[in-house]
Structure formats: C-alpha cells, structure tokens
C-alpha cells in the first residue's frame, strides 16, 4: 500500500495550493479518504473527508475555502485550498480508511502517507 502526497509549498496569505494524493495497493474506490494536518504543538486534525459514495465533511475552519475531491479511475484525491491563512500551515497527510463513514469521521484510518508541507506566510 502506498499513499503519496504532492503539491505542498510556501505561499502568502490569501494564496492557493492544490494537494494531490496518489494511491496504490488497495481497492481505492471502496475506501473513505481524508486530508489531515499537523503542526508543532498542535494536535493532528482532520481537514476534509470524502466517502466512497462521495459524501464530504469539512473542518469548520476550512469550509468555503477548501474543496476535497477524488478520481476513482485514477486512484487520486485532491484538496484545493483557496484563501489560505497562516493558521493553515502544517504538514498535510493523506489517509485511507476501510471502515464506515462514521468511523472515518472519527479519524479511524488504516493507511497514511508521509505528508507534504504547507507554509502560509502572513
């Protein structure tokens, strides 16, 4: 199993980034997927989740700014991040979960990527 994130970088406040997560080694279309982020001194948090059926959930602080999507044919997930703020900075991780939608929303994920760094300067 492999989850490979890409697309991180450094931007100024108000800028945009698009993260990608390429998956292999499992039945991607059956898994819920998510983006998490972590920063020094902060607990890791789920930013956005997308179910196998396309249901979506966002962290309140990113609603209206971030958009999660998935392409099952290409086994890829995306996170479009607009109007970025300094507090969005952190390591962003891709995760895949085999459980129910409820378990995914409870952050019960099976596979994790290595992360891609996002830095937003104010």
PDB file of C-alpha atoms in Angstrom:
ATOM      1  CA  UNK A   1       0.000   0.000   0.000  1.00  0.00           C
ATOM      2  CA  UNK A   2       1.229   3.445  -0.833  1.00  0.00           C
ATOM      3  CA  UNK A   3      -0.184   6.933  -0.435  1.00  0.00           C
ATOM      4  CA  UNK A   4       1.931   9.683  -1.955  1.00  0.00           C
ATOM      5  CA  UNK A   5       1.128  13.341  -1.360  1.00  0.00           C
ATOM      6  CA  UNK A   6       2.326  16.201  -3.535  1.00  0.00           C
ATOM      7  CA  UNK A   7       1.577  19.850  -4.152  1.00  0.00           C
ATOM      8  CA  UNK A   8       2.667  21.441  -0.912  1.00  0.00           C
ATOM      9  CA  UNK A   9       4.745  24.595  -0.817  1.00  0.00           C
ATOM     10  CA  UNK A  10       5.071  28.115   0.510  1.00  0.00           C
ATOM     11  CA  UNK A  11       2.521  30.785  -0.313  1.00  0.00           C
ATOM     12  CA  UNK A  12       1.455  34.128   1.037  1.00  0.00           C
ATOM     13  CA  UNK A  13      -1.758  34.623   2.926  1.00  0.00           C
ATOM     14  CA  UNK A  14      -4.689  34.667   0.501  1.00  0.00           C
ATOM     15  CA  UNK A  15      -2.945  32.386  -1.946  1.00  0.00           C
ATOM     16  CA  UNK A  16      -3.925  28.937  -3.197  1.00  0.00           C
ATOM     17  CA  UNK A  17      -2.456  25.464  -3.368  1.00  0.00           C
ATOM     18  CA  UNK A  18      -3.729  22.173  -4.739  1.00  0.00           C
ATOM     19  CA  UNK A  19      -2.656  18.991  -2.991  1.00  0.00           C
ATOM     20  CA  UNK A  20      -2.776  15.576  -4.626  1.00  0.00           C
ATOM     21  CA  UNK A  21      -2.677  12.091  -3.146  1.00  0.00           C
ATOM     22  CA  UNK A  22      -1.879   9.143  -5.376  1.00  0.00           C
ATOM     23  CA  UNK A  23      -2.922   5.735  -4.028  1.00  0.00           C
ATOM     24  CA  UNK A  24      -1.922   2.175  -4.845  1.00  0.00           C
ATOM     25  CA  UNK A  25      -2.082  -1.296  -3.355  1.00  0.00           C
ATOM     26  CA  UNK A  26      -5.693  -1.367  -2.162  1.00  0.00           C
ATOM     27  CA  UNK A  27      -9.224  -1.135  -3.563  1.00  0.00           C
ATOM     28  CA  UNK A  28      -9.269   2.654  -3.622  1.00  0.00           C
ATOM     29  CA  UNK A  29     -12.877   3.106  -4.698  1.00  0.00           C
ATOM     30  CA  UNK A  30     -14.152   1.307  -1.587  1.00  0.00           C
ATOM     31  CA  UNK A  31     -12.237   3.408   0.902  1.00  0.00           C
ATOM     32  CA  UNK A  32     -13.071   6.709   2.501  1.00  0.00           C
ATOM     33  CA  UNK A  33     -10.237   9.173   2.111  1.00  0.00           C
ATOM     34  CA  UNK A  34      -9.191  12.207   4.045  1.00  0.00           C
ATOM     35  CA  UNK A  35      -6.700  15.007   4.476  1.00  0.00           C
ATOM     36  CA  UNK A  36      -5.270  15.606   7.930  1.00  0.00           C
ATOM     37  CA  UNK A  37      -2.827  18.249   9.044  1.00  0.00           C
ATOM     38  CA  UNK A  38      -0.409  18.526  11.902  1.00  0.00           C
ATOM     39  CA  UNK A  39       1.798  21.290  13.230  1.00  0.00           C
ATOM     40  CA  UNK A  40       4.275  21.531  16.114  1.00  0.00           C
ATOM     41  CA  UNK A  41       2.429  21.987  19.365  1.00  0.00           C
ATOM     42  CA  UNK A  42      -0.935  21.232  17.794  1.00  0.00           C
ATOM     43  CA  UNK A  43      -2.978  18.061  17.732  1.00  0.00           C
ATOM     44  CA  UNK A  44      -3.399  16.494  14.305  1.00  0.00           C
ATOM     45  CA  UNK A  45      -6.798  17.343  12.882  1.00  0.00           C
ATOM     46  CA  UNK A  46      -8.958  16.057  10.067  1.00  0.00           C
ATOM     47  CA  UNK A  47      -9.333  18.800   7.469  1.00  0.00           C
ATOM     48  CA  UNK A  48     -11.643  17.094   4.983  1.00  0.00           C
ATOM     49  CA  UNK A  49     -13.102  13.624   4.485  1.00  0.00           C
ATOM     50  CA  UNK A  50     -14.657  12.064   1.400  1.00  0.00           C
ATOM     51  CA  UNK A  51     -16.548   8.778   1.449  1.00  0.00           C
ATOM     52  CA  UNK A  52     -16.581   6.090  -1.206  1.00  0.00           C
ATOM     53  CA  UNK A  53     -20.045   7.310  -2.208  1.00  0.00           C
ATOM     54  CA  UNK A  54     -18.843  10.914  -2.438  1.00  0.00           C
ATOM     55  CA  UNK A  55     -20.174  12.211   0.873  1.00  0.00           C
ATOM     56  CA  UNK A  56     -17.989  15.019   2.181  1.00  0.00           C
ATOM     57  CA  UNK A  57     -17.230  16.586   5.529  1.00  0.00           C
ATOM     58  CA  UNK A  58     -15.024  19.591   6.300  1.00  0.00           C
ATOM     59  CA  UNK A  59     -13.391  21.046   9.370  1.00  0.00           C
ATOM     60  CA  UNK A  60     -15.370  24.176  10.226  1.00  0.00           C
ATOM     61  CA  UNK A  61     -12.383  26.482   9.827  1.00  0.00           C
ATOM     62  CA  UNK A  62     -11.840  25.481   6.179  1.00  0.00           C
ATOM     63  CA  UNK A  63     -15.447  25.442   4.966  1.00  0.00           C
ATOM     64  CA  UNK A  64     -15.881  27.674   1.945  1.00  0.00           C
ATOM     65  CA  UNK A  65     -12.126  27.779   1.295  1.00  0.00           C
ATOM     66  CA  UNK A  66     -11.087  24.143   0.773  1.00  0.00           C
ATOM     67  CA  UNK A  67     -12.564  21.586  -1.633  1.00  0.00           C
ATOM     68  CA  UNK A  68     -11.881  17.872  -1.442  1.00  0.00           C
ATOM     69  CA  UNK A  69     -12.440  15.617  -4.452  1.00  0.00           C
ATOM     70  CA  UNK A  70     -11.490  12.178  -5.673  1.00  0.00           C
ATOM     71  CA  UNK A  71     -10.965  10.449  -9.001  1.00  0.00           C
ATOM     72  CA  UNK A  72     -11.574   6.738  -8.517  1.00  0.00           C
ATOM     73  CA  UNK A  73     -10.404   5.859 -12.029  1.00  0.00           C
ATOM     74  CA  UNK A  74      -7.023   7.453 -11.372  1.00  0.00           C
ATOM     75  CA  UNK A  75      -6.922   6.476  -7.680  1.00  0.00           C
ATOM     76  CA  UNK A  76      -6.178  10.057  -6.777  1.00  0.00           C
ATOM     77  CA  UNK A  77      -7.559  12.505  -4.255  1.00  0.00           C
ATOM     78  CA  UNK A  78      -7.240  16.278  -4.297  1.00  0.00           C
ATOM     79  CA  UNK A  79      -7.510  19.175  -1.898  1.00  0.00           C
ATOM     80  CA  UNK A  80      -7.975  22.596  -3.462  1.00  0.00           C
ATOM     81  CA  UNK A  81      -7.060  25.200  -0.882  1.00  0.00           C
ATOM     82  CA  UNK A  82      -8.005  28.820  -1.536  1.00  0.00           C
ATOM     83  CA  UNK A  83      -7.692  31.980   0.544  1.00  0.00           C
ATOM     84  CA  UNK A  84      -5.025  30.332   2.664  1.00  0.00           C
ATOM     85  CA  UNK A  85      -4.299  31.692   6.110  1.00  0.00           C
ATOM     86  CA  UNK A  86      -1.232  31.436   8.312  1.00  0.00           C
ATOM     87  CA  UNK A  87      -3.084  29.039  10.610  1.00  0.00           C
ATOM     88  CA  UNK A  88      -3.447  26.603   7.694  1.00  0.00           C
ATOM     89  CA  UNK A  89       0.293  25.965   7.815  1.00  0.00           C
ATOM     90  CA  UNK A  90       1.388  22.452   8.664  1.00  0.00           C
ATOM     91  CA  UNK A  91       2.167  19.019   7.338  1.00  0.00           C
ATOM     92  CA  UNK A  92      -0.747  17.683   5.316  1.00  0.00           C
ATOM     93  CA  UNK A  93      -1.305  13.935   5.278  1.00  0.00           C
ATOM     94  CA  UNK A  94      -3.421  11.756   3.051  1.00  0.00           C
ATOM     95  CA  UNK A  95      -5.265   8.882   4.735  1.00  0.00           C
ATOM     96  CA  UNK A  96      -7.400   5.945   3.624  1.00  0.00           C
ATOM     97  CA  UNK A  97      -9.967   4.157   5.747  1.00  0.00           C
ATOM     98  CA  UNK A  98     -11.705   0.826   5.192  1.00  0.00           C
ATOM     99  CA  UNK A  99     -14.400   1.335   7.802  1.00  0.00           C
ATOM    100  CA  UNK A 100     -17.775   3.000   7.826  1.00  0.00           C
ATOM    101  CA  UNK A 101     -18.342   6.688   7.175  1.00  0.00           C
ATOM    102  CA  UNK A 102     -18.854   7.133  10.917  1.00  0.00           C
ATOM    103  CA  UNK A 103     -15.507   5.525  11.666  1.00  0.00           C
ATOM    104  CA  UNK A 104     -13.817   7.716   9.082  1.00  0.00           C
ATOM    105  CA  UNK A 105     -15.298  10.833  10.622  1.00  0.00           C
ATOM    106  CA  UNK A 106     -13.897   9.539  13.921  1.00  0.00           C
ATOM    107  CA  UNK A 107     -10.441   9.549  12.304  1.00  0.00           C
ATOM    108  CA  UNK A 108     -10.149   5.770  12.213  1.00  0.00           C
ATOM    109  CA  UNK A 109      -7.927   5.445   9.159  1.00  0.00           C
ATOM    110  CA  UNK A 110      -5.922   2.419   8.063  1.00  0.00           C
ATOM    111  CA  UNK A 111      -3.257   3.839   5.762  1.00  0.00           C
ATOM    112  CA  UNK A 112      -1.301   7.090   5.905  1.00  0.00           C
ATOM    113  CA  UNK A 113       1.022   8.964   3.598  1.00  0.00           C
ATOM    114  CA  UNK A 114       4.297  10.663   4.515  1.00  0.00           C
ATOM    115  CA  UNK A 115       2.897  14.167   4.222  1.00  0.00           C
ATOM    116  CA  UNK A 116       3.527  17.330   2.254  1.00  0.00           C
ATOM    117  CA  UNK A 117       4.418  20.629   3.906  1.00  0.00           C
ATOM    118  CA  UNK A 118       2.237  23.710   3.517  1.00  0.00           C
ATOM    119  CA  UNK A 119       3.570  27.032   4.750  1.00  0.00           C
ATOM    120  CA  UNK A 120       1.470  30.187   4.602  1.00  0.00           C
ATOM    121  CA  UNK A 121       3.149  33.461   5.431  1.00  0.00           C
ATOM    122  CA  UNK A 122       1.154  36.449   6.620  1.00  0.00           C
TER     123      UNK A 122
END
